Tab-separated table of C-alpha atoms and ligand atoms in Angstrom:
chain	number	residue	atom	x	y	z
A	351	MET	CA	25.101	-28.262	15.554
A	352	THR	CA	22.039	-26.520	14.144
A	353	ALA	CA	18.449	-27.322	15.129
A	354	ASP	CA	18.139	-29.137	11.774
A	355	ASP	CA	21.126	-31.319	12.627
A	356	VAL	CA	19.649	-32.158	15.999
A	357	SER	CA	16.309	-33.194	14.535
A	358	ALA	CA	17.924	-35.124	11.653
A	359	GLY	CA	20.108	-36.887	14.206
A	360	ARG	CA	17.145	-37.747	16.374
A	361	LYS	CA	15.336	-39.182	13.356
A	362	LEU	CA	18.341	-41.305	12.481
A	363	PHE	CA	18.638	-42.796	15.962
A	364	SER	CA	14.924	-43.518	16.211
A	365	GLY	CA	14.747	-44.967	12.676
A	366	PRO	CA	15.703	-48.487	11.581
A	367	VAL	CA	18.548	-50.188	13.462
A	368	ASN	CA	19.434	-53.714	12.393
A	369	PHE	CA	21.838	-56.307	13.696
A	370	LEU	CA	24.249	-56.986	10.851
A	371	ARG	CA	26.598	-59.702	12.131
A	372	SER	CA	28.882	-61.047	14.826
A	373	ALA	CA	32.590	-61.354	14.106
A	374	PRO	CA	34.434	-63.792	16.383
A	375	SER	CA	37.665	-62.933	14.557
A	376	LEU	CA	38.892	-60.420	12.010
A	377	GLU	CA	38.153	-62.547	8.945
A	378	PHE	CA	34.448	-62.250	9.689
A	379	LEU	CA	34.346	-58.457	9.659
A	380	PRO	CA	31.736	-56.928	7.350
A	381	ASP	CA	32.886	-54.987	4.292
A	382	PRO	CA	33.980	-51.549	5.468
A	383	ASP	CA	31.236	-49.826	3.482
A	384	ALA	CA	29.822	-47.600	6.241
A	385	PRO	CA	31.546	-45.481	8.886
A	386	GLU	CA	31.852	-47.230	12.236
A	387	ILE	CA	31.750	-46.160	15.871
A	388	ALA	CA	33.033	-48.735	18.364
A	389	PHE	CA	32.148	-49.176	22.026
A	390	ALA	CA	35.163	-50.379	23.985
A	391	GLY	CA	35.843	-50.742	27.672
A	392	ARG	CA	36.363	-53.180	30.511
A	393	SER	CA	34.012	-56.101	31.009
A	394	ASN	CA	30.698	-55.078	32.548
A	395	VAL	CA	31.338	-51.326	32.139
A	396	GLY	CA	28.017	-50.996	30.290
A	397	LYS	CA	28.950	-51.028	26.578
A	398	SER	CA	25.972	-53.040	25.360
A	399	SER	CA	23.575	-51.113	27.615
A	400	LEU	CA	24.829	-47.773	26.335
A	401	LEU	CA	24.528	-48.897	22.720
A	402	ASN	CA	20.915	-49.869	23.411
A	403	ALA	CA	20.234	-46.533	25.102
A	404	LEU	CA	21.757	-44.664	22.163
A	405	VAL	CA	19.306	-46.204	19.709
A	406	ASN	CA	16.554	-46.473	22.289
A	407	ARG	CA	16.062	-50.231	21.910
A	408	ASN	CA	16.157	-52.430	24.944
A	409	GLY	CA	17.667	-55.835	24.321
A	410	LEU	CA	19.114	-55.112	20.870
A	411	ALA	CA	22.648	-55.718	22.137
A	412	ARG	CA	22.648	-58.381	24.839
A	413	THR	CA	23.504	-57.222	28.329
A	414	SER	CA	24.170	-59.132	31.524
A	415	ASN	CA	25.067	-58.814	35.153
A	416	THR	CA	27.863	-61.291	34.576
A	417	PRO	CA	31.032	-59.880	32.991
A	418	GLY	CA	32.002	-61.457	29.672
A	419	ARG	CA	28.547	-61.327	28.088
A	420	THR	CA	29.648	-59.910	24.722
A	421	GLN	CA	32.198	-62.256	23.192
A	422	GLU	CA	32.405	-61.113	19.592
A	423	LEU	CA	32.393	-57.873	17.652
A	424	ASN	CA	28.707	-57.163	17.021
A	425	PHE	CA	27.795	-54.819	14.203
A	426	PHE	CA	24.544	-52.851	14.092
A	427	ASP	CA	23.437	-50.853	11.068
A	428	VAL	CA	21.820	-47.524	11.842
A	429	GLY	CA	19.589	-46.323	9.007
A	430	ASP	CA	18.384	-48.382	6.054
A	431	PRO	CA	20.481	-48.262	3.928
A	432	PRO	CA	23.011	-47.864	6.740
A	433	VAL	CA	24.291	-44.361	7.411
A	434	PHE	CA	26.732	-45.719	9.974
A	435	ARG	CA	27.458	-48.785	12.077
A	436	LEU	CA	27.745	-49.243	15.822
A	437	VAL	CA	30.175	-51.897	17.003
A	438	ASP	CA	29.628	-53.537	20.390
A	439	MET	CA	32.913	-55.067	21.511
A	440	PRO	CA	33.840	-57.728	24.048
A	441	GLY	CA	35.182	-56.250	27.251
A	442	TYR	CA	38.846	-56.262	28.078
A	443	GLY	CA	40.395	-56.996	31.438
A	444	PHE	CA	38.082	-59.869	32.265
A	445	ALA	CA	40.303	-61.759	34.695
A	446	LYS	CA	38.028	-64.752	35.192
A	447	ALA	CA	38.021	-65.909	31.561
A	448	PRO	CA	40.471	-68.651	30.576
A	449	PRO	CA	43.858	-67.183	29.542
A	450	ASP	CA	43.557	-68.247	25.892
A	451	VAL	CA	40.157	-66.556	25.665
A	452	VAL	CA	41.556	-63.385	27.248
A	453	ARG	CA	44.396	-63.436	24.751
A	454	ARG	CA	42.090	-63.996	21.773
A	455	TRP	CA	39.813	-61.126	22.814
A	456	ARG	CA	42.753	-58.826	23.394
A	457	TYR	CA	44.077	-59.460	19.890
A	458	LEU	CA	40.617	-59.073	18.384
A	459	ILE	CA	39.959	-55.779	20.190
A	460	ASN	CA	43.412	-54.321	19.591
A	461	ASP	CA	43.647	-55.343	15.948
A	462	PHE	CA	40.204	-53.991	15.224
A	463	LEU	CA	40.731	-50.686	17.032
A	464	ARG	CA	44.061	-49.890	15.491
A	465	GLY	CA	43.613	-51.325	12.011
A	466	ARG	CA	40.068	-50.666	10.934
A	467	GLN	CA	39.830	-48.113	8.135
A	468	ALA	CA	36.092	-47.624	8.542
A	469	LEU	CA	36.400	-46.849	12.257
A	470	LYS	CA	35.685	-43.155	12.700
A	471	ARG	CA	35.903	-42.971	16.454
A	472	ALA	CA	35.969	-45.164	19.525
A	473	MET	CA	33.925	-44.614	22.635
A	474	LEU	CA	36.110	-45.648	25.542
A	475	LEU	CA	33.795	-46.456	28.406
A	476	VAL	CA	34.940	-46.080	31.991
A	477	ASP	CA	32.861	-47.048	35.024
A	478	THR	CA	32.333	-43.941	37.162
A	479	ARG	CA	32.769	-46.017	40.303
A	480	HIS	CA	36.189	-47.275	39.269
A	481	GLY	CA	37.790	-44.516	37.187
A	482	LEU	CA	40.705	-45.298	34.868
A	483	LYS	CA	42.518	-48.596	35.340
A	484	ASP	CA	45.814	-49.682	33.826
A	485	VAL	CA	44.039	-51.722	31.125
A	486	ASP	CA	42.195	-48.537	30.096
A	487	ARG	CA	45.479	-46.660	29.986
A	488	ASP	CA	46.988	-49.369	27.777
A	489	VAL	CA	44.109	-49.097	25.311
A	490	MET	CA	44.301	-45.290	25.358
A	491	LYS	CA	48.001	-45.460	24.610
A	492	MET	CA	47.400	-47.861	21.765
A	493	LEU	CA	44.724	-45.574	20.289
A	494	ASP	CA	47.072	-42.595	20.665
A	495	GLU	CA	49.787	-44.451	18.774
A	496	ALA	CA	47.370	-45.548	16.046
A	497	ALA	CA	45.957	-41.982	15.892
A	498	VAL	CA	42.397	-43.255	16.355
A	499	GLY	CA	40.291	-40.567	18.015
A	500	TYR	CA	38.201	-41.511	21.019
A	501	HIS	CA	35.827	-40.031	23.555
A	502	VAL	CA	36.220	-41.090	27.149
A	503	VAL	CA	32.678	-41.901	28.308
A	504	LEU	CA	31.874	-42.307	31.984
A	505	THR	CA	29.157	-44.908	32.596
A	506	LYS	CA	26.760	-45.770	35.434
A	507	ALA	CA	26.866	-42.208	36.756
A	508	ASP	CA	23.616	-42.973	38.614
A	509	LYS	CA	25.586	-45.234	40.926
A	510	VAL	CA	27.577	-42.483	42.651
A	511	LYS	CA	26.795	-39.351	44.660
A	512	ALA	CA	27.078	-35.979	42.932
A	513	SER	CA	30.183	-35.009	44.902
A	514	GLU	CA	31.924	-38.258	44.014
A	515	LEU	CA	30.902	-37.863	40.381
A	516	ALA	CA	32.470	-34.406	40.186
A	517	GLU	CA	35.678	-35.742	41.669
A	518	VAL	CA	35.936	-38.658	39.218
A	519	GLN	CA	35.069	-36.419	36.249
A	520	ASP	CA	37.849	-34.080	37.217
A	521	LYS	CA	40.394	-36.809	37.742
A	522	VAL	CA	39.619	-38.736	34.555
A	523	ALA	CA	39.417	-35.588	32.400
A	524	THR	CA	42.765	-34.376	33.714
A	525	GLU	CA	44.394	-37.648	32.783
A	526	ALA	CA	42.622	-37.865	29.409
A	527	ARG	CA	43.971	-34.438	28.453
A	528	LYS	CA	47.452	-35.924	28.390
A	529	HIS	CA	46.417	-38.365	25.667
A	530	PRO	CA	46.772	-36.891	22.179
A	531	ALA	CA	43.960	-38.926	20.587
A	532	ALA	CA	41.468	-38.395	23.420
A	533	HIS	CA	38.769	-35.942	22.374
A	534	PRO	CA	38.582	-32.998	24.789
A	535	LEU	CA	34.889	-33.687	25.340
A	536	MET	CA	34.383	-36.340	27.991
A	537	ILE	CA	30.779	-37.557	28.207
A	538	THR	CA	29.110	-38.637	31.443
A	539	THR	CA	26.282	-41.125	31.015
A	540	SER	CA	23.786	-43.352	32.709
A	541	SER	CA	21.969	-45.821	30.471
A	542	GLU	CA	19.658	-46.462	33.369
A	543	LYS	CA	18.581	-42.816	33.745
A	544	GLY	CA	19.054	-41.652	30.152
A	545	MET	CA	21.764	-39.225	31.222
A	546	GLY	CA	24.224	-37.960	28.588
A	547	ILE	CA	22.542	-39.871	25.767
A	548	GLU	CA	21.757	-36.811	23.616
A	549	GLU	CA	25.329	-35.646	24.049
A	550	LEU	CA	26.622	-39.050	22.990
A	551	ARG	CA	24.353	-39.016	19.929
A	552	ALA	CA	25.706	-35.614	18.962
A	553	ALA	CA	29.275	-36.882	19.353
A	554	VAL	CA	28.513	-39.872	17.112
A	555	LEU	CA	27.016	-37.620	14.445
A	556	THR	CA	30.004	-35.302	14.545
A	557	ALA	CA	32.378	-38.245	14.227
A	558	ILE	CA	30.695	-39.660	11.133
A	559	ASN	CA	30.539	-36.306	9.405
A	560	PRO	CA	29.848	-35.489	6.648
A	561	LEU	CA	26.330	-36.729	7.047
A	562	PRO	CA	23.542	-36.285	4.515
A	563	LEU	CA	21.611	-34.275	7.083
A	564	ALA	CA	18.238	-32.796	6.235
A	565	GLY	CA	18.351	-29.094	5.473
A	566	GLU	CA	22.078	-29.055	4.809
A	567	ASP	CA	21.747	-27.759	1.271
A	568	ASP	CA	18.728	-25.564	1.853
A	569	SER	CA	20.590	-22.678	3.412
A	570	ALA	CA	21.876	-21.078	0.193
B	1826	LIG	P1	30.469	-57.212	28.651
B	1826	LIG	O1	29.754	-57.459	27.365
B	1826	LIG	O2	30.401	-58.403	29.571
B	1826	LIG	O3	31.859	-56.718	28.475
B	1826	LIG	O4	29.666	-56.072	29.475
B	1826	LIG	P2	29.129	-54.661	28.948
B	1826	LIG	O5	30.197	-53.643	29.067
B	1826	LIG	O6	28.476	-54.807	27.630
B	1826	LIG	O7	28.046	-54.322	30.082
B	1826	LIG	P3	26.457	-54.496	30.005
B	1826	LIG	O8	25.870	-53.454	29.131
B	1826	LIG	O9	26.114	-55.904	29.736
B	1826	LIG	O10	26.057	-54.080	31.511
B	1826	LIG	C1	26.606	-54.749	32.614
B	1826	LIG	C2	25.679	-54.565	33.812
B	1826	LIG	O11	25.667	-53.194	34.212
B	1826	LIG	C3	24.229	-54.921	33.525
B	1826	LIG	O12	23.717	-55.563	34.677
B	1826	LIG	C4	23.564	-53.581	33.297
B	1826	LIG	O13	22.202	-53.571	33.625
B	1826	LIG	C5	24.343	-52.672	34.236
B	1826	LIG	N1	24.367	-51.283	33.757
B	1826	LIG	C6	24.742	-50.856	32.528
B	1826	LIG	N2	24.634	-49.515	32.427
B	1826	LIG	C7	24.176	-49.075	33.608
B	1826	LIG	C8	23.855	-47.775	34.141
B	1826	LIG	O14	23.968	-46.741	33.489
B	1826	LIG	N3	23.440	-47.718	35.428
B	1826	LIG	C9	23.319	-48.830	36.195
B	1826	LIG	N4	22.922	-48.675	37.452
B	1826	LIG	N5	23.589	-50.064	35.728
B	1826	LIG	C10	24.011	-50.196	34.465
B	1827	LIG	MG1	28.464	-56.340	26.298
C-alpha cells in the first residue's frame, strides 16, 4: 500500500456509512451491486463491535453483552454512492437459542457465505480467550470448499495477558495455515482499545480491489 492508498482508505472509512437493510433470509438480500465484506464468528465474539470500530461509529451496528444480539444479515454501505458494503452477521454456535432458530441462522449464514457472488472476503472472528472451536473449524472448512477467502481475526485481545496472547496467536495461526482459503495474514484486534483496526481497514481495502483510490492514475 502506498501513502496515497492509506490516506484514501482513511477518508473512505471516515466518510459516509449508511445502514442499508436487514435480511432475515436470503430473499431479502440487497442487489449484489457493490463488493461485500462479511463479519462472521461465534455469538458474542465481537462482530458488531468490530464493524463499528472499523468505521469509527459507536452504535451503528447494535452490540450487546447477551449473545444472540444480531439476528439478521445487516448491510452497511461505506461511501456514498457505496464503494463497498460491510455485512454484520448473526453469530453461530449460540447454544441457548431454540433449535429451529439455530437451524435457520446456520442455513442463512452458510448459504450467504458460500453462495454470494458479491462477497469478496469474510472476516472470521475468533475470541482470543477461547481460540478456535469446532464450529469455527466447520465454517473454515465450508469456506475452503467454496473457495471464499477469509482472514482469521482475533478479537478482544485486551482481555488476555501478552504471554497468553502470543500463545493463542501462534496456535490459531498454525491451524489456519492448514486451511487453503485462509489468508496468511491473521489480524489481532481489540475494538475496545482500537488495536489492529488500521490493519483490518487495509485488509478490507485490499480485498475489494480494484478501488478508485485517489492518486492511482497520477503516477504516469
Ligand atoms: P452477536 O451479534 O450476539 O453474535 O454478538 P457479536 O459478535 O456481534 O458481539 P458484540 O459486538 O455485540 O459484542 C459482544 C460483547 O463483547 C459486548 O458486550 C461488547 O462490548 C464486548 N466486546 C466486543 N469487542 C470487545 C473488545 O475488543 N474488548 C472487550 N473487552 N470487549 C469487547
Ligand atoms: Mg452482533
